[in-house]
Short mmCIF file of C-alpha atoms in Angstrom, two decimals:
data_model
loop_
_atom_site.label_atom_id
_atom_site.label_comp_id
_atom_site.label_asym_id
_atom_site.label_seq_id
_atom_site.Cartn_x
_atom_site.Cartn_y
_atom_site.Cartn_z
CA LYS A 1 -10.59 -32.21 0.02
CA ASN A 2 -7.07 -33.24 -0.82
CA GLY A 3 -4.70 -30.94 -2.58
CA THR A 4 -5.33 -32.33 -6.06
CA GLN A 5 -9.12 -31.97 -5.79
CA ARG A 6 -8.75 -28.42 -4.49
CA LYS A 7 -6.49 -27.48 -7.39
CA GLN A 8 -8.89 -28.95 -9.99
CA PHE A 9 -11.80 -27.17 -8.36
CA TRP A 10 -10.04 -23.79 -8.57
CA CYS A 11 -9.19 -24.33 -12.21
CA ARG A 12 -12.81 -25.02 -13.20
CA ALA A 13 -14.29 -21.89 -11.66
CA ASP A 14 -15.17 -19.00 -13.95
CA SER A 15 -13.81 -15.53 -13.32
CA SER A 16 -16.52 -14.03 -11.12
CA LEU A 17 -17.33 -17.20 -9.21
CA TYR A 18 -13.61 -17.78 -8.88
CA MET A 19 -13.12 -14.59 -6.94
CA PHE A 20 -15.99 -15.48 -4.58
CA ILE A 21 -14.65 -18.95 -3.99
CA LYS A 22 -11.15 -17.60 -3.44
CA ALA A 23 -12.42 -15.24 -0.78
CA LEU A 24 -14.41 -17.97 0.90
CA PHE A 25 -11.47 -20.41 0.75
CA SER A 26 -9.20 -17.74 2.24
CA LEU A 27 -11.67 -17.07 5.08
CA LEU A 28 -12.01 -20.75 5.91
CA SER A 29 -8.32 -21.49 5.61
CA GLU A 30 -7.33 -18.57 7.72
CA VAL A 31 -9.07 -20.16 10.74
CA GLY A 32 -6.64 -23.06 10.61
CA VAL A 33 -3.76 -20.77 9.65
CA GLU A 34 -4.43 -18.36 12.54
CA GLN A 35 -4.61 -21.21 15.00
CA ALA A 36 -1.32 -22.55 13.78
CA VAL A 37 0.24 -19.06 13.90
CA LEU A 38 -0.97 -18.64 17.46
CA HIS A 39 0.49 -21.99 18.45
CA ARG A 40 3.77 -21.10 16.76
CA GLN A 41 3.92 -17.64 18.43
CA GLN A 42 3.23 -19.12 21.87
CA SER A 43 6.36 -21.28 21.45
CA LEU A 44 8.55 -18.28 20.57
CA PRO A 45 10.34 -16.09 23.09
CA HIS A 46 8.67 -12.74 23.80
CA ARG A 47 9.68 -9.94 21.48
CA PRO A 48 9.54 -6.31 22.41
CA THR A 49 6.79 -4.18 20.87
CA ILE A 50 8.03 -1.87 18.18
CA PRO A 51 6.00 1.05 16.90
CA LEU A 52 4.51 0.51 13.47
CA VAL A 53 5.30 4.02 12.26
CA ALA A 54 8.38 5.28 14.09
CA ARG A 55 11.18 2.94 15.08
CA MET A 56 14.59 4.40 14.51
CA ALA A 57 16.09 7.77 13.85
CA ASP A 58 16.74 6.97 10.19
CA GLN A 59 13.07 6.28 9.50
CA ASN A 60 12.23 10.00 8.87
CA THR A 61 8.53 9.10 9.20
CA SER A 62 7.75 10.62 12.57
CA GLY A 63 9.34 12.75 15.21
CA THR A 64 12.31 14.98 14.55
CA PRO A 65 15.49 12.97 15.35
CA ALA A 66 18.83 14.56 14.87
CA MET A 67 19.95 14.34 11.29
CA THR A 68 23.29 13.00 10.14
CA GLN A 69 25.42 15.14 7.87
CA ARG A 70 24.37 13.02 4.89
CA GLU A 71 20.69 13.45 5.72
CA ALA A 72 21.09 17.21 6.09
CA SER A 73 22.84 17.36 2.74
CA ARG A 74 20.00 15.39 1.08
CA LEU A 75 17.44 17.67 2.66
CA ASP A 76 19.29 20.71 1.28
CA LYS A 77 19.22 19.21 -2.18
CA PHE A 78 15.47 18.69 -1.99
CA ARG A 79 14.91 22.22 -0.76
CA GLN A 80 17.01 23.63 -3.61
CA VAL A 81 14.94 21.77 -6.20
CA LEU A 82 11.66 22.76 -4.51
CA ALA A 83 12.66 26.37 -4.11
CA GLY A 84 12.58 27.33 -7.78
CA PRO A 85 9.64 28.98 -9.52
CA ASN A 86 9.16 25.86 -11.62
CA THR A 87 10.14 22.59 -9.95
CA ASP A 88 12.18 20.22 -12.14
CA LEU A 89 10.06 17.13 -11.64
CA GLU A 90 12.58 14.84 -13.27
CA GLU A 91 15.28 15.95 -10.85
CA LEU A 92 12.80 15.61 -7.98
CA ARG A 93 12.06 12.05 -9.02
CA LYS A 94 15.79 11.18 -9.11
CA LEU A 95 16.23 12.54 -5.59
CA SER A 96 13.04 10.88 -4.32
CA TRP A 97 13.83 7.38 -5.59
CA SER A 98 16.18 6.75 -2.62
CA GLY A 99 13.73 8.16 -0.06
CA ILE A 100 12.32 11.52 0.82
CA PRO A 101 13.12 13.44 4.01
CA ARG A 102 10.18 13.75 6.30
CA GLN A 103 10.33 17.57 6.24
CA VAL A 104 9.62 17.79 2.49
CA ARG A 105 7.69 14.58 1.94
CA PRO A 106 4.18 16.19 1.90
CA ILE A 107 4.97 18.75 -0.84
CA THR A 108 7.08 16.18 -2.74
CA TRP A 109 4.30 13.56 -2.81
CA LYS A 110 1.81 16.18 -3.94
CA LEU A 111 4.06 17.21 -6.80
CA LEU A 112 5.07 13.70 -7.92
CA SER A 113 1.45 12.49 -7.86
CA GLY A 114 0.37 15.29 -10.17
CA TYR A 115 -1.87 16.87 -7.52
CA LEU A 116 0.11 20.05 -7.50
CA PRO A 117 1.56 21.86 -10.55
CA ALA A 118 5.30 22.31 -11.02
CA ASN A 119 4.77 26.10 -11.21
CA ALA A 120 5.06 27.46 -7.64
CA GLU A 121 2.81 30.42 -8.28
CA ARG A 122 -0.12 28.25 -9.21
CA ARG A 123 0.01 25.93 -6.16
CA ALA A 124 -1.94 28.00 -3.65
CA SER A 125 -4.83 28.55 -6.05
CA THR A 126 -4.78 24.89 -7.08
CA LEU A 127 -4.97 23.74 -3.45
CA GLN A 128 -7.80 26.15 -2.71
CA ARG A 129 -9.78 25.02 -5.78
CA LYS A 130 -9.25 21.29 -5.27
CA ARG A 131 -10.11 21.44 -1.58
CA GLN A 132 -13.31 23.37 -2.33
CA GLU A 133 -14.18 20.88 -5.07
CA TYR A 134 -13.82 17.95 -2.68
CA PHE A 135 -16.04 19.42 -0.04
CA GLY A 136 -18.48 20.27 -2.81
CA PHE A 137 -18.64 16.52 -3.50
CA ILE A 138 -19.34 15.97 0.22
CA GLU A 139 -22.27 18.36 0.09
CA GLN A 140 -23.53 16.83 -3.10
CA TYR A 141 -23.15 13.11 -2.41
CA TYR A 142 -22.57 12.25 1.23
CA ASP A 143 -26.13 12.46 2.38
CA SER A 144 -26.99 9.76 -0.13
CA ARG A 145 -24.97 7.16 1.84
CA ASN A 146 -28.15 5.87 3.39
CA ASP A 147 -30.11 5.70 0.18
CA GLU A 148 -31.06 2.21 -0.91
CA HIS A 149 -28.74 2.43 -3.95
CA HIS A 150 -25.67 3.31 -1.88
CA GLN A 151 -26.28 1.88 1.55
CA ASP A 152 -24.45 -1.41 0.85
CA THR A 153 -21.37 0.54 -0.22
CA TYR A 154 -21.43 2.74 2.84
CA ARG A 155 -22.11 -0.22 5.19
CA GLN A 156 -19.02 -2.09 3.84
CA ILE A 157 -16.89 1.02 4.22
CA HIS A 158 -18.19 1.51 7.73
CA ILE A 159 -17.29 -2.08 8.61
CA ASP A 160 -13.82 -1.94 7.07
CA ILE A 161 -12.57 1.36 8.53
CA PRO A 162 -12.09 0.13 12.15
CA ARG A 163 -10.08 -2.75 10.71
CA THR A 164 -7.66 -0.39 9.04
CA ASN A 165 -4.40 -0.35 11.05
CA PRO A 166 -6.19 -1.61 14.23
CA LEU A 167 -2.95 -1.50 16.21
CA ILE A 168 -2.33 2.22 15.71
CA PRO A 169 -4.41 4.44 18.09
CA LEU A 170 -4.48 7.29 15.57
CA PHE A 171 -6.77 5.31 13.27
CA GLN A 172 -9.16 4.33 16.08
CA GLN A 173 -10.18 7.90 16.72
CA ALA A 174 -13.78 8.58 15.66
CA SER A 175 -12.92 11.72 13.79
CA VAL A 176 -10.22 9.97 11.77
CA GLN A 177 -12.61 7.12 10.93
CA GLU A 178 -15.25 9.61 9.77
CA ILE A 179 -12.63 11.24 7.49
CA PHE A 180 -11.79 7.86 5.98
CA GLU A 181 -15.48 7.05 5.52
CA ARG A 182 -16.10 10.31 3.57
CA ILE A 183 -12.99 9.90 1.42
CA LEU A 184 -13.86 6.29 0.47
CA PHE A 185 -17.57 6.88 -0.05
CA ILE A 186 -17.03 9.93 -2.30
CA TRP A 187 -14.39 8.01 -4.34
CA ALA A 188 -16.72 5.04 -4.75
CA ILE A 189 -19.66 7.21 -5.87
CA ARG A 190 -17.46 9.00 -8.39
CA HIS A 191 -16.04 5.72 -9.74
CA PRO A 192 -19.06 3.49 -10.38
CA ALA A 193 -17.05 1.15 -12.70
CA SER A 194 -15.39 -0.25 -9.62
CA GLY A 195 -17.14 1.23 -6.66
CA TYR A 196 -15.71 0.46 -3.26
CA VAL A 197 -13.61 -2.72 -3.00
CA GLN A 198 -12.05 -4.01 0.25
CA GLY A 199 -8.37 -3.06 0.17
CA ILE A 200 -8.89 0.46 -1.08
CA ASN A 201 -9.34 1.55 2.51
CA ASP A 202 -5.70 0.71 3.18
CA LEU A 203 -4.56 3.06 0.41
CA VAL A 204 -5.76 6.19 2.18
CA THR A 205 -3.50 5.56 5.16
CA PRO A 206 -0.03 6.60 3.88
CA PHE A 207 -1.39 9.84 2.40
CA PHE A 208 -3.23 10.69 5.60
CA VAL A 209 -0.18 10.09 7.81
CA VAL A 210 2.18 11.98 5.55
CA TYR A 211 -0.17 14.98 5.35
CA VAL A 212 -0.65 15.01 9.09
CA PHE A 213 3.14 15.32 9.34
CA GLU A 214 2.85 18.57 7.45
CA TYR A 215 1.35 20.15 10.54
CA ILE A 216 2.92 18.40 13.55
CA GLU A 217 6.44 17.70 14.87
CA GLU A 218 5.67 14.84 17.31
CA GLU A 219 5.20 11.17 16.53
CA VAL A 220 1.91 10.30 14.92
CA GLU A 221 0.80 6.96 16.34
CA ASN A 222 -0.84 8.37 19.44
CA PHE A 223 -1.48 11.88 18.14
CA ASN A 224 -4.90 13.29 18.95
CA VAL A 225 -6.18 14.94 15.77
CA SER A 226 -8.74 16.96 17.74
CA SER A 227 -5.86 19.22 18.67
CA LEU A 228 -5.60 20.34 15.05
CA GLN A 229 -7.68 23.22 13.78
CA GLU A 230 -10.76 22.24 11.79
CA GLU A 231 -9.37 23.90 8.65
CA VAL A 232 -6.16 21.89 8.92
CA LEU A 233 -8.10 18.64 9.21
CA ARG A 234 -10.16 19.60 6.18
CA ASN A 235 -6.99 20.27 4.21
CA ILE A 236 -5.53 16.88 5.20
CA GLU A 237 -8.77 15.11 4.24
CA ALA A 238 -9.06 16.76 0.82
CA ASP A 239 -5.39 16.31 -0.03
CA SER A 240 -5.57 12.65 0.98
CA PHE A 241 -8.64 12.13 -1.23
CA TRP A 242 -7.09 13.69 -4.34
CA CYS A 243 -3.75 11.92 -4.02
CA MET A 244 -5.38 8.54 -3.40
CA SER A 245 -7.54 9.24 -6.44
CA LYS A 246 -4.46 9.93 -8.54
CA LEU A 247 -2.91 6.64 -7.40
CA LEU A 248 -6.10 4.64 -8.18
CA ASP A 249 -6.37 6.21 -11.63
CA GLY A 250 -3.35 4.17 -12.57
CA ILE A 251 -4.48 0.88 -11.13
CA GLN A 252 -8.28 1.06 -11.37
CA ASP A 253 -8.51 -2.30 -13.21
CA ASN A 254 -7.33 -3.82 -9.97
CA TYR A 255 -10.75 -3.01 -8.52
CA THR A 256 -13.28 -3.39 -11.37
CA PHE A 257 -15.54 -6.43 -11.60
CA ALA A 258 -13.62 -9.69 -10.96
CA GLN A 259 -10.48 -7.51 -10.46
CA PRO A 260 -8.82 -8.45 -13.76
CA GLY A 261 -5.80 -6.22 -13.15
CA ILE A 262 -4.87 -8.16 -10.03
CA GLN A 263 -5.37 -11.52 -11.69
CA ARG A 264 -3.08 -10.49 -14.55
CA LYS A 265 -0.42 -9.21 -12.15
CA VAL A 266 -0.50 -12.35 -10.01
CA LYS A 267 -0.05 -14.46 -13.18
CA ALA A 268 2.81 -12.18 -14.23
CA LEU A 269 4.36 -12.59 -10.77
CA GLU A 270 4.20 -16.38 -11.08
CA GLU A 271 5.86 -16.26 -14.50
CA LEU A 272 8.56 -13.85 -13.28
CA VAL A 273 9.39 -15.94 -10.23
CA SER A 274 9.59 -19.09 -12.35
CA ARG A 275 12.34 -17.34 -14.32
CA ILE A 276 14.30 -15.73 -11.49
CA ASP A 277 14.13 -18.62 -8.97
CA GLU A 278 12.86 -21.88 -10.44
CA THR A 279 13.66 -23.73 -7.19
CA VAL A 280 11.28 -21.60 -5.15
CA HIS A 281 8.67 -21.80 -7.92
CA ARG A 282 8.83 -25.57 -8.11
CA HIS A 283 8.79 -25.89 -4.29
CA MET A 284 5.46 -24.08 -4.18
CA GLN A 285 4.13 -26.12 -7.04
CA GLN A 286 5.15 -29.30 -5.23
CA TYR A 287 2.97 -28.41 -2.26
CA GLU A 288 0.20 -26.96 -4.47
CA VAL A 289 0.45 -23.39 -3.24
CA GLU A 290 -1.31 -21.13 -5.75
CA TYR A 291 0.18 -17.65 -6.13
CA LEU A 292 -3.29 -16.18 -5.94
CA GLN A 293 -3.68 -17.55 -2.41
CA PHE A 294 -1.02 -15.21 -1.06
CA ALA A 295 -0.17 -12.70 -3.75
CA PHE A 296 -3.73 -11.44 -4.30
CA ARG A 297 -3.34 -9.48 -1.11
CA TRP A 298 0.07 -8.22 -2.16
CA MET A 299 -1.47 -6.67 -5.26
CA ASN A 300 -4.79 -5.64 -3.74
CA ASN A 301 -3.21 -3.87 -0.78
CA LEU A 302 0.17 -2.96 -2.39
CA LEU A 303 2.02 -4.98 0.28
CA MET A 304 0.56 -2.79 3.05
CA ARG A 305 -0.57 -5.86 5.02
CA GLU A 306 2.92 -7.37 4.76
CA LEU A 307 4.99 -4.35 5.88
CA PRO A 308 4.95 -1.93 8.81
CA LEU A 309 3.46 1.46 7.91
CA ARG A 310 6.88 3.11 8.19
CA CYS A 311 8.12 0.82 5.45
CA THR A 312 5.09 1.42 3.26
CA ILE A 313 5.72 5.17 3.38
CA ARG A 314 9.36 4.65 2.39
CA LEU A 315 8.27 2.24 -0.40
CA TRP A 316 5.85 4.81 -1.72
CA ASP A 317 8.59 7.41 -1.97
CA THR A 318 10.11 5.25 -4.67
CA TYR A 319 6.71 4.35 -6.20
CA GLN A 320 5.94 8.03 -6.55
CA ALA A 321 9.32 8.60 -8.16
CA GLU A 322 9.29 5.57 -10.46
CA PRO A 323 7.38 5.73 -13.78
CA GLU A 324 4.33 3.46 -13.35
CA GLY A 325 5.53 2.73 -9.83
CA PHE A 326 2.25 1.51 -8.43
CA SER A 327 1.07 -0.23 -11.55
CA HIS A 328 4.30 -1.81 -12.92
CA PHE A 329 7.30 -1.52 -10.66
CA HIS A 330 5.28 -3.01 -7.82
CA LEU A 331 5.34 -6.34 -9.63
CA TYR A 332 9.14 -6.48 -9.40
CA VAL A 333 9.00 -5.45 -5.71
CA CYS A 334 6.66 -8.39 -5.08
CA ALA A 335 9.00 -10.77 -6.88
CA ALA A 336 12.01 -9.49 -4.94
CA PHE A 337 9.94 -9.67 -1.74
CA LEU A 338 9.02 -13.33 -2.35
CA VAL A 339 12.54 -14.41 -3.22
CA ARG A 340 13.81 -12.54 -0.18
CA TRP A 341 12.29 -15.33 1.90
CA ARG A 342 13.82 -18.13 -0.20
CA LYS A 343 15.44 -19.93 2.75
CA GLU A 344 12.33 -19.85 4.85
CA ILE A 345 10.11 -21.00 1.98
CA LEU A 346 12.34 -23.98 1.16
CA GLU A 347 12.35 -25.03 4.82
CA GLU A 348 8.58 -25.46 4.83
CA LYS A 349 7.52 -28.94 3.69
CA ASP A 350 3.75 -28.78 3.51
CA PHE A 351 0.90 -26.59 2.26
CA GLN A 352 -0.16 -25.21 5.63
CA GLY A 353 3.38 -24.36 6.69
CA LEU A 354 3.96 -22.43 3.46
CA MET A 355 0.66 -20.56 3.80
CA ILE A 356 1.38 -19.66 7.43
CA LEU A 357 4.76 -18.24 6.36
CA LEU A 358 3.51 -16.38 3.29
CA GLN A 359 0.62 -14.81 5.12
CA ASN A 360 2.70 -13.83 8.14
CA LEU A 361 6.15 -12.89 6.91
CA PRO A 362 8.35 -11.60 9.75
CA THR A 363 8.83 -7.96 8.75
CA MET A 364 7.87 -6.28 12.05
CA HIS A 365 11.46 -5.15 12.64
CA TRP A 366 12.02 -3.88 9.08
CA GLY A 367 13.18 -0.36 8.46
CA ASN A 368 14.80 1.80 5.81
CA GLU A 369 17.73 -0.53 5.20
CA GLU A 370 15.60 -3.56 4.47
CA VAL A 371 13.28 -1.56 2.16
CA SER A 372 16.30 -0.10 0.30
CA VAL A 373 17.70 -3.59 -0.31
CA LEU A 374 14.29 -4.77 -1.54
CA LEU A 375 13.96 -1.83 -3.93
CA ALA A 376 17.47 -2.29 -5.28
CA GLU A 377 16.72 -5.92 -6.08
CA ALA A 378 13.40 -4.97 -7.69
CA TYR A 379 15.18 -2.45 -9.87
CA ARG A 380 17.74 -5.05 -10.89
CA LEU A 381 14.89 -7.45 -11.84
CA LYS A 382 13.14 -4.71 -13.81
CA PHE A 383 16.33 -3.88 -15.67
CA ALA A 384 16.98 -7.55 -16.43
CA PHE A 385 13.45 -8.66 -17.36
CA ALA A 386 11.25 -5.69 -18.27
CA ASP A 387 12.12 -5.82 -21.95
CA ALA A 388 12.97 -9.47 -22.22
CA PRO A 389 10.94 -11.35 -24.91
CA ASN A 390 8.21 -13.65 -23.67
CA HIS A 391 8.72 -12.45 -20.13
CA TYR A 392 5.13 -11.81 -19.30
CA LYS A 393 2.12 -10.11 -20.82
CA ARG A 394 1.30 -6.81 -19.21
#
């Protein structure tokens, strides 16, 4: 079908059928896209492989590189805030917005997500209670995964888990995949309004990696989790479950039937981009690129498929610190991210070229500096447009 026919067809589909057709179109189009990407990559010079988690000393996401004086000073500030009997969460958010040192990221994420209380004396008992509660869910629900009512959910989770970060050996370990299966199945059973939706599997990953860091010093990509004590692995699993649950509580309409939250956010992104860069917006309109064709994944997976894991972890430092970071600020990050590729977008002169670019943006070499620039631009957009009349409907 030509572009006009395709656009008319998309517009006629109702909400639920629309989502099915979108997924089917994406699957079919990716065949051509992937072939074109492969052809393009074969014509490029070889690039060195760069770890997805740890790249440079300033990443603070794995290993223990020597700290600069500035980094040591920031770490001291975090430790001072965390050392009190009642943590000042507002002060902790201010510090965390610009990134959290690896050494204190686990406790900071647990506090900012609301998993742990600000009162230090209550934390040990809270952890014990929540961890016991999670494994109570396992005993209560996990055996039902093969029941007729739940087997489709479990089967889809079982299929998706090996596809989660397939290039990182850590996530190909059987014990790690079993942890992810339990976390996702229990969450789905306890949230029947949405159940399991593809994309939720990605959202476990940052929490799991950060909470593994709580117990190891070495890099994480090739770490063998069987070297950890069973109790430690159980703690990591339970903590990852609860913090992922806290995140999803704020964006659950992204994953209910027909995913209305995502559809609203993609529409809001389109309206925002039309205001901040009309040239880019009109260019995509000219070649009939629908925002849903590329930005659905940005919302569904919170940009995790577009960025290296090290960058996602840094991004989530700010999302944890920002009010409504995952549900609202993420929109401005997506807008800043799209406009960041303005030059490359305007150089593409057909639908396929634009889709290849937008589905394979060259972020492999990104690190803290690029994420910081992205977040600063997103904050500027939020400040400029969040309260503007007729900006978009939340």
